[in-house]
Short mmCIF file of C-alpha atoms in Angstrom, two decimals:
data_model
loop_
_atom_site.label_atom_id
_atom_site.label_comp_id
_atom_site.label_asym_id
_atom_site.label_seq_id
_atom_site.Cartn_x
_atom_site.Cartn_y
_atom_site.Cartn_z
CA UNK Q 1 77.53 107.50 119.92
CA UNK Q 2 79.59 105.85 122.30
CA UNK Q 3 79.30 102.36 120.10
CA UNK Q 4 80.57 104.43 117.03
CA UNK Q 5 83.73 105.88 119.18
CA UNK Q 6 84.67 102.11 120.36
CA UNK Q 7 84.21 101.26 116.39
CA UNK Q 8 86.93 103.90 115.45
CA UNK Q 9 89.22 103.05 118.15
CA UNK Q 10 88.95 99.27 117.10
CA UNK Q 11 89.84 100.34 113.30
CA UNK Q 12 92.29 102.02 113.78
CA UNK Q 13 94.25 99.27 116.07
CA UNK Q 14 93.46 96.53 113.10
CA UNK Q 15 96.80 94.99 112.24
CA UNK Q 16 97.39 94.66 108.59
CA UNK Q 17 96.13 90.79 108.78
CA UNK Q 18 93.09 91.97 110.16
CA UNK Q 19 93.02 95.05 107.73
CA UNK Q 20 93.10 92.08 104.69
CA UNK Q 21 90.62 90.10 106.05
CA UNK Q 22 88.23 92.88 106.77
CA UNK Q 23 88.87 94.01 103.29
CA UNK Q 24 88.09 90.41 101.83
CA UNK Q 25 84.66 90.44 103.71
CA UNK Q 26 83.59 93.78 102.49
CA UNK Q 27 84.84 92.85 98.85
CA UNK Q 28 83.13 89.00 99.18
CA UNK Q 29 80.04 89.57 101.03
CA UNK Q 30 78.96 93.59 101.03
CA UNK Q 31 80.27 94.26 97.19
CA UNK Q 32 82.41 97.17 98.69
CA UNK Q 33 85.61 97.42 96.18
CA UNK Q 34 88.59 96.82 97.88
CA UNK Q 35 89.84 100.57 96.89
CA UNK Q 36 87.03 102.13 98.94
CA UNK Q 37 87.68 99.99 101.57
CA UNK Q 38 91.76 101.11 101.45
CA UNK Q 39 90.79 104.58 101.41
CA UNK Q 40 88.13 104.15 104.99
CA UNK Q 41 90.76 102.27 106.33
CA UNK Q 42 93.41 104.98 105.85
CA UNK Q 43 91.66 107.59 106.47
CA UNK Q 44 91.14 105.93 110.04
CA UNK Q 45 94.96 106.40 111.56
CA UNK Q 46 94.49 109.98 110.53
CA UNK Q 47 91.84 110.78 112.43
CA UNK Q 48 93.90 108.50 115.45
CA UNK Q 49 96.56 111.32 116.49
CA UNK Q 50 100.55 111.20 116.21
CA UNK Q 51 101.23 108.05 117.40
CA UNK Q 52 99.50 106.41 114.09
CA UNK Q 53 101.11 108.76 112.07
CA UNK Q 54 104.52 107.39 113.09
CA UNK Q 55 103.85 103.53 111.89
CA UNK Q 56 104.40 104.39 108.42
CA UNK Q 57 107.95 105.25 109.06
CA UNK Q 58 108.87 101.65 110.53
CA UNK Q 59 112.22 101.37 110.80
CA UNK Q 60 112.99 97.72 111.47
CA UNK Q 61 110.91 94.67 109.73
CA UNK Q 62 109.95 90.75 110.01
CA UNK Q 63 110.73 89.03 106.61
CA UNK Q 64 108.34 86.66 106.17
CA UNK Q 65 108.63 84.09 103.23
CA UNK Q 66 105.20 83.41 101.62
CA UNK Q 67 105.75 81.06 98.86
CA UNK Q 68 109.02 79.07 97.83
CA UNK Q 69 107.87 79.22 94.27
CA UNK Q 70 108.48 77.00 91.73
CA UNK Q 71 112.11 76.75 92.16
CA UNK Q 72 112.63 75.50 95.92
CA UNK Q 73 115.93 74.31 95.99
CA UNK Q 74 117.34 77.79 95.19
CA UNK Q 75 115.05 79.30 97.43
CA UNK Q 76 116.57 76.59 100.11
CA UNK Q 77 120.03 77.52 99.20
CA UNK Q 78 119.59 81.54 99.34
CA UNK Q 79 117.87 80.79 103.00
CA UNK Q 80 120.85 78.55 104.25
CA UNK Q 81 123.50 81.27 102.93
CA UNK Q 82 121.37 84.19 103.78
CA UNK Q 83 121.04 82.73 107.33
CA UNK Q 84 123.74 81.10 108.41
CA UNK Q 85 121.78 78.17 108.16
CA UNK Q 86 122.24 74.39 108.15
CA UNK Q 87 120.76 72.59 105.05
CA UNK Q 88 117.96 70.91 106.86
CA UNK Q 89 117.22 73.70 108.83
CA UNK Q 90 117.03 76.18 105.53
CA UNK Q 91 114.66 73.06 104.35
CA UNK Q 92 112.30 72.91 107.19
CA UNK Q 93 111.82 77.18 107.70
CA UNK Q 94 111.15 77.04 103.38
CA UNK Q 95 108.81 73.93 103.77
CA UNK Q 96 107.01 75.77 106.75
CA UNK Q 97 105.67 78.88 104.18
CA UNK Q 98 104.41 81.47 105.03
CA UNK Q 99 107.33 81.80 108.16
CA UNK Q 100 109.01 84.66 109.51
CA UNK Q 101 112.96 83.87 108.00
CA UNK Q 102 114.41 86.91 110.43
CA UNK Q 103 112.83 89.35 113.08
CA UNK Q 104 113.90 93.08 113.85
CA UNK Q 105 115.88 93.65 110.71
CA UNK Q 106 117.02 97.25 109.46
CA UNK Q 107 114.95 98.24 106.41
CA UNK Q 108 117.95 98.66 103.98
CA UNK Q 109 119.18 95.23 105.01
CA UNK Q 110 115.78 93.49 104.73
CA UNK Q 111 114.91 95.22 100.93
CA UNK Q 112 118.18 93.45 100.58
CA UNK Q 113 117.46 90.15 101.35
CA UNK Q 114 114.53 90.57 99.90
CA UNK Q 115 115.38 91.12 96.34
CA UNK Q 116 118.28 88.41 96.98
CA UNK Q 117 114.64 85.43 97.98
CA UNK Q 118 113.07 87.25 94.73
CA UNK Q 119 115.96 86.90 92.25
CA UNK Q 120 115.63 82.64 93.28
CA UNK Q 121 111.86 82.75 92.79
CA UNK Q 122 110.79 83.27 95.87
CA UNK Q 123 107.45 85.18 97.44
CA UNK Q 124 108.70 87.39 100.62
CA UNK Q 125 106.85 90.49 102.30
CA UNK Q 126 108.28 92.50 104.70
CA UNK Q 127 106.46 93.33 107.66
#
């Protein structure tokens, strides 16, 4: 019983990274469909008490660039502006995808900048 117990605990600390990945392996190498696996994984920080409750309403986020896209000069452009950036700077954090483009951001500013990457192409997730 008391393996089970350190089982939960560990599921419901998974990051989101680790959340993917565990959903990849149970999709790849158990046949488990990735929906099933969403709704044991959710149904974990339910069960964890208040505190895992509260995640959901996050109120600051990381954007993270994924994927320049096909057009990367725009994408290097919207970085530099968005940023405050110098052009070679812009060039290296694009070139360096997946990389975190600002930290600690409010959420209405990061949808923002968000949509602003999207409209030039760009893949960005906030986090």
């Amino acid at each position: 019983m008391a393996d089970l117990k350190a089982l939960a605990e560990q599921l419901v600390n998974l990051t989101v990274k680790e959340v993917n990945e565990l959903k990849s392996i149970l999709k790849d190498e158990h046949g488990i469909e990735p929906a099933a696996a969403a709704v044991a994984v959710a149904a974990g920080p339910a069960a964890g008490g208040g505190e895992a409750a509260a995640a959901p309403e996050k109120t600051e986020f990381n954007i993270e660039l994924t994927s320049a896209g096909a057009n990367k000069l725009k994408v290097v452009k919207e970085v530099k502006e968005l940023l405050g950036l110098g052009l070679k700077e812009a060039k290296d954090l694009v070139d360096a995808a997946p990389s975190v483009l600002k930290e600690g951001v409010a959420k209405d500013e990061a949808e923002k900048i968000k949509a602003q990457l999207e409209a030039t192409g760009a893949q960005v997730e906030l986090k």
